C-alpha atoms as a printed R data frame, in Angstrom:
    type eleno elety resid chain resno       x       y       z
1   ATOM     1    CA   UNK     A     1 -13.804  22.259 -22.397
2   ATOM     2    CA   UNK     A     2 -13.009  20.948 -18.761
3   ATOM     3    CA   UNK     A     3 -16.827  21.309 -17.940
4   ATOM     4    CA   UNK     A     4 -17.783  19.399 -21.181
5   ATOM     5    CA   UNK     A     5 -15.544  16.673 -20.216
6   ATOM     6    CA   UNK     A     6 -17.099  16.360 -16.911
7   ATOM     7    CA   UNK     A     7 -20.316  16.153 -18.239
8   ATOM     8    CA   UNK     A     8 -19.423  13.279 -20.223
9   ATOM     9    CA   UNK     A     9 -18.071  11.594 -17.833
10  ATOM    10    CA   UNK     A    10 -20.802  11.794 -15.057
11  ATOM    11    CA   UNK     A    11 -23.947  10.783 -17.867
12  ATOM    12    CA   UNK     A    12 -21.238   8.040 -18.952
13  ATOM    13    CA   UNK     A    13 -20.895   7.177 -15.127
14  ATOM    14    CA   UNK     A    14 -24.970   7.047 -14.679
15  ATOM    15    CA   UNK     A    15 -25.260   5.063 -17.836
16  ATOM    16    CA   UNK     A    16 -23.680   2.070 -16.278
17  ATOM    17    CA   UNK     A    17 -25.550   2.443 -13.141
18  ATOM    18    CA   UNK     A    18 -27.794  -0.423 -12.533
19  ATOM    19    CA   UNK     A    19 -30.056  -1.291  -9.950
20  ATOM    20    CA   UNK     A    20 -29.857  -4.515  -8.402
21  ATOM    21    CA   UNK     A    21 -32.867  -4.599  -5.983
22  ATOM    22    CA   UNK     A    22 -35.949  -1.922  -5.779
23  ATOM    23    CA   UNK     A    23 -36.449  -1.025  -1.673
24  ATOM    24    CA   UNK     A    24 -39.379  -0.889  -0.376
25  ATOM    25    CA   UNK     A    25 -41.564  -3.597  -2.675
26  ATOM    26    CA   UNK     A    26 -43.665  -5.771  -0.976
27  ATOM    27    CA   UNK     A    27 -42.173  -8.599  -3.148
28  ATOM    28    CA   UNK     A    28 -38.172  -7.676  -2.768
29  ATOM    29    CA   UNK     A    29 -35.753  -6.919   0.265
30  ATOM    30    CA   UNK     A    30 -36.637  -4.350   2.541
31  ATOM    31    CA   UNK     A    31 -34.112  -2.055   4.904
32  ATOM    32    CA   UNK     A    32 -31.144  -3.385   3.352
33  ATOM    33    CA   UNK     A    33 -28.284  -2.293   6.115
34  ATOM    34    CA   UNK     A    34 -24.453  -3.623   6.871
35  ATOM    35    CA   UNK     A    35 -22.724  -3.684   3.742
36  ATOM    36    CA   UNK     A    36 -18.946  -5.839   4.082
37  ATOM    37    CA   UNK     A    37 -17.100  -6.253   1.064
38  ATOM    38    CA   UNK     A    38 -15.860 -10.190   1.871
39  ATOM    39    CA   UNK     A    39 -14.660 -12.791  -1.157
40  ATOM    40    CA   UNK     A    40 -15.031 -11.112  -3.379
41  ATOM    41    CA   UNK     A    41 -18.709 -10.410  -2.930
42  ATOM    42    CA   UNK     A    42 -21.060  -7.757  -1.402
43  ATOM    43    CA   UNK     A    43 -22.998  -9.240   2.232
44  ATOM    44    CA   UNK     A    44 -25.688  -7.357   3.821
45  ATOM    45    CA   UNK     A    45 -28.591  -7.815   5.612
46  ATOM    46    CA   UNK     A    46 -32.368  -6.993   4.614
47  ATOM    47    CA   UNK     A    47 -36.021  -8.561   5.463
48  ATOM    48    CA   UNK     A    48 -38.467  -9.867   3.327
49  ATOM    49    CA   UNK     A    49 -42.087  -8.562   3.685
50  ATOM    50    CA   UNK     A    50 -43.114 -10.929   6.512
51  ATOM    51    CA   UNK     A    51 -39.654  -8.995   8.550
52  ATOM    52    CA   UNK     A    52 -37.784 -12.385   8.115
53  ATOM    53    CA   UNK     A    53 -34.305 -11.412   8.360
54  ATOM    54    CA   UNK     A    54 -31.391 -12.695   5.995
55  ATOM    55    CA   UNK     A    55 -27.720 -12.607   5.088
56  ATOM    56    CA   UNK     A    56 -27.591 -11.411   1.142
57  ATOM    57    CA   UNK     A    57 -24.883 -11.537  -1.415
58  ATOM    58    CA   UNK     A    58 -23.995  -9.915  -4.630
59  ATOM    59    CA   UNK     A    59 -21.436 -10.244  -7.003
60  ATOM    60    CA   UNK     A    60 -22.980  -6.889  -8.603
61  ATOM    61    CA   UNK     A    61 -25.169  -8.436 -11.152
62  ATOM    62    CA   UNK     A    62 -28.959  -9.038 -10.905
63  ATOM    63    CA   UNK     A    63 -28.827 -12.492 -11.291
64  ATOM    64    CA   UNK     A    64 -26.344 -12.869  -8.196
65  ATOM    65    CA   UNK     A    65 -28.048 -10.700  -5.761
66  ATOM    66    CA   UNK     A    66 -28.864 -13.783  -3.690
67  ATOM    67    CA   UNK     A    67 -30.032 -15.191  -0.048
68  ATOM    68    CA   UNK     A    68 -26.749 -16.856   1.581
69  ATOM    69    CA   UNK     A    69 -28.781 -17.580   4.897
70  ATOM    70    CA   UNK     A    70 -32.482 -17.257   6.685
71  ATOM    71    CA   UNK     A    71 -31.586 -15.679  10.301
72  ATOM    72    CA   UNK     A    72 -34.823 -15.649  11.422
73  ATOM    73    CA   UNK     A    73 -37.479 -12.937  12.768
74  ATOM    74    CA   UNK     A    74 -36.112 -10.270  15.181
75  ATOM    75    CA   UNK     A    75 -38.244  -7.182  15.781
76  ATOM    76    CA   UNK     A    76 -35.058  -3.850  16.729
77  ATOM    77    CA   UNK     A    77 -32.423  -6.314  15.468
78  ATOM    78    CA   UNK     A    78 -29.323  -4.711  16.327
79  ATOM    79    CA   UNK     A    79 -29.036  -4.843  12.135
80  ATOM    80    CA   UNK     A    80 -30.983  -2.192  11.546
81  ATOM    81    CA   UNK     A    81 -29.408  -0.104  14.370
82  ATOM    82    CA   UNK     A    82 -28.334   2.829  11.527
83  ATOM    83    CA   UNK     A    83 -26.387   4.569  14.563
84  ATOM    84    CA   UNK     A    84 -24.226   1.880  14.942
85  ATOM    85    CA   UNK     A    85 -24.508  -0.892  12.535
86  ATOM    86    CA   UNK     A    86 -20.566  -1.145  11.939
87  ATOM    87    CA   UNK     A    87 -19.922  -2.010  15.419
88  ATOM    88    CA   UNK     A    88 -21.744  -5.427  14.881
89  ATOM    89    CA   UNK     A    89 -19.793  -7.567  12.156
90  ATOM    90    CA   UNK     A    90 -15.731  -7.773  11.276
91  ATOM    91    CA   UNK     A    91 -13.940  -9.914   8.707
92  ATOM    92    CA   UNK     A    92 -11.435 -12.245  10.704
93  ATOM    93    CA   UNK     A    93  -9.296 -15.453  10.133
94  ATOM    94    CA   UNK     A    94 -11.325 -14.745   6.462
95  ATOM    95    CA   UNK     A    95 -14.172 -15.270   8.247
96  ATOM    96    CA   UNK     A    96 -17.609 -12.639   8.620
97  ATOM    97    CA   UNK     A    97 -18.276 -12.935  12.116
98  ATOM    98    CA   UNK     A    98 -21.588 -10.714  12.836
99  ATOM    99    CA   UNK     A    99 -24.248 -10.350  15.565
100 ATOM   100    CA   UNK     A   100 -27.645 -11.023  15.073
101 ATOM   101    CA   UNK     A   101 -31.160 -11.122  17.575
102 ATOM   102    CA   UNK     A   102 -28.433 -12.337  20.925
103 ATOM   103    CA   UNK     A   103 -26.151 -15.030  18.712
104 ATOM   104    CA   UNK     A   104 -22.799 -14.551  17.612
105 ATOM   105    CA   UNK     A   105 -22.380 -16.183  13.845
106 ATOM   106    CA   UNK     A   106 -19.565 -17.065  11.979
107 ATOM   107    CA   UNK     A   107 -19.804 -17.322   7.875
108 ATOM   108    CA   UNK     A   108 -16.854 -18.264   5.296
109 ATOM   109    CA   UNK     A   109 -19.249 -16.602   2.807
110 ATOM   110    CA   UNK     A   110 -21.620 -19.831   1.978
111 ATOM   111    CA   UNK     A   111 -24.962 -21.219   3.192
112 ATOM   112    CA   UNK     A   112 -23.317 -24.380   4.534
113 ATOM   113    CA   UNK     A   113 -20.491 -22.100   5.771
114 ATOM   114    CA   UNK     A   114 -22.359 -19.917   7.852
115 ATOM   115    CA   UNK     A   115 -23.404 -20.824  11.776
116 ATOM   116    CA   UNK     A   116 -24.178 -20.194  14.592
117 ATOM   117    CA   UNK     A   117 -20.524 -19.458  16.344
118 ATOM   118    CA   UNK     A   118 -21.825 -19.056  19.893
119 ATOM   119    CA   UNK     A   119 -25.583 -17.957  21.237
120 ATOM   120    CA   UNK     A   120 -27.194 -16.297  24.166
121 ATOM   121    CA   UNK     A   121 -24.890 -13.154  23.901
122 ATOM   122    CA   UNK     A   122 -26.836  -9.985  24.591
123 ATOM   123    CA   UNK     A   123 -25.420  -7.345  22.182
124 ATOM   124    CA   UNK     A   124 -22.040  -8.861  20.924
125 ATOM   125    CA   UNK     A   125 -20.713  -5.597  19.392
126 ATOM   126    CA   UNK     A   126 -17.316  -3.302  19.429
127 ATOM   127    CA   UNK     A   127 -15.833  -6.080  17.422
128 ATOM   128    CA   UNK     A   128 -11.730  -6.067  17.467
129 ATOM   129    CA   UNK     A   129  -8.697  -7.294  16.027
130 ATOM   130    CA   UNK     A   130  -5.829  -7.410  18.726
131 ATOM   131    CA   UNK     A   131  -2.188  -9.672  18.388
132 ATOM   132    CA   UNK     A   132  -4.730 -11.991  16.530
133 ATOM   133    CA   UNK     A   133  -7.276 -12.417  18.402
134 ATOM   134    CA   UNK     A   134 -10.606 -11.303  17.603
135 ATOM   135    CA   UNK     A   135 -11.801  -9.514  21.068
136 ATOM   136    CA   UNK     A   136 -15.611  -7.868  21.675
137 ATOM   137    CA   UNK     A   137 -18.116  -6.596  24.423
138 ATOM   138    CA   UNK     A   138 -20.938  -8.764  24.959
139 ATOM   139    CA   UNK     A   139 -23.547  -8.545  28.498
140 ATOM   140    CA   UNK     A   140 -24.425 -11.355  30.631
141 ATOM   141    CA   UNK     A   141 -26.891 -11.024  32.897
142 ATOM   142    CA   UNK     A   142 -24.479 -11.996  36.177
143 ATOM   143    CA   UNK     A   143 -21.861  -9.840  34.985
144 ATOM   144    CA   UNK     A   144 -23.308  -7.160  32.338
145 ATOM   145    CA   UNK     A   145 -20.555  -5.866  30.403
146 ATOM   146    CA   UNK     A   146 -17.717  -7.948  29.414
147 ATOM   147    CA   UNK     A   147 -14.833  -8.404  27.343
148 ATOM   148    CA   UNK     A   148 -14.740 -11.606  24.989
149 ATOM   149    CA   UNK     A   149 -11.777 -12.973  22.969
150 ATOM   150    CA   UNK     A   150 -11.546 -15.889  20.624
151 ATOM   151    CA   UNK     A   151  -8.763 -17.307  18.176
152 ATOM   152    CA   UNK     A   152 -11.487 -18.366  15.924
C-alpha cells in the first residue's frame, strides 16, 4: 500500500510539472545559470542565440518568464562559471547585487531598477554580509586582490 501511495504521488508530482523555457533552441534562452529566489520571483541569467547576455525573471508561469535587463555580450562571463557561479551575486539591503563582464550591478528586481552600481572591477566575487555591510574581493591592476565594502 505504502509503494502504491508513492506512486501516486510522484506521477501526481510530474503531472504538474511544466516547462517554462526549452534549452538549447536557437529561438529561446540558452545556458541558463545563477538562479536567486528575490521578490518574490525567480532571476537568472541566460543568452540569446547571438550570446547576448541577460538578467531573466519568472514568476513560474510561461507567460512571466521574462527579460528584466540586456547586459550585453561577454565571451567566459564569469556567469557561466558552473564551478563557482554562487560566489558572484547576493541579495542585500533587498537589493540583487551581481557581477557581470568587470561591472558590479545593483537591481531592486525591475528594468528601471537595475544599474550599473560601480564598473571596471575585475572579478567582483566572494560576496559577504558582515555588521551590515556588504564586503567582496575584487582585483585592480595596481593592487590585485582586494577587499571592498559598501553600505549600499
Amino acid at each position: 500500500m505504502k509503494k502504491l501511495l508513492l506512486l501516486f504521488l510522484l506521477i501526481s508530482n510530474l503531472l504538474n510539472a511544466q516547462v517554462l523555457e526549452t534549452f538549447p533552441s536557437t529561438s529561446t534562452l540558452q545556458e541558463p545559470s545563477n538562479f536567486i529566489n528575490f521578490n518574490n520571483k525567480m532571476f537568472y541569467f541566460a543568452r540569446d542565440a547571438s550570446y547576448e547576455f541577460a538578467l531573466y525573471a519568472t514568476d513560474g508561469t510561461t507567460a512571466e518568464n521574462q527579460i528584466v535587463k540586456s547586459l550585453g555580450f561577454a565571451f567566459g562571463s564569469n556567469l557561466t562559471d558552473k564551478n563557482a557561479f554562487n560566489d558572484y551575486k547576493i541579495i542585500y539591503k533587498n537589493k540583487l547585487y551581481f557581477n557581470f563582464s568587470n561591472t558590479l550591478y545593483e537591481s531592486d528586481g525591475t528594468t528601471a531598477g537595475t544599474k550599473i552600481f560601480m564598473s571596471s572591477l575585475l572579478n567582483a566575487k566572494y560576496f559577504k554580509i558582515f555588521n551590515d555591510r556588504l564586503y567582496f574581493i575584487t582585483v585592480s591592476g595596481d593592487y590585485g586582490a582586494e577587499i571592498w565594502s559598501t553600505d549600499g
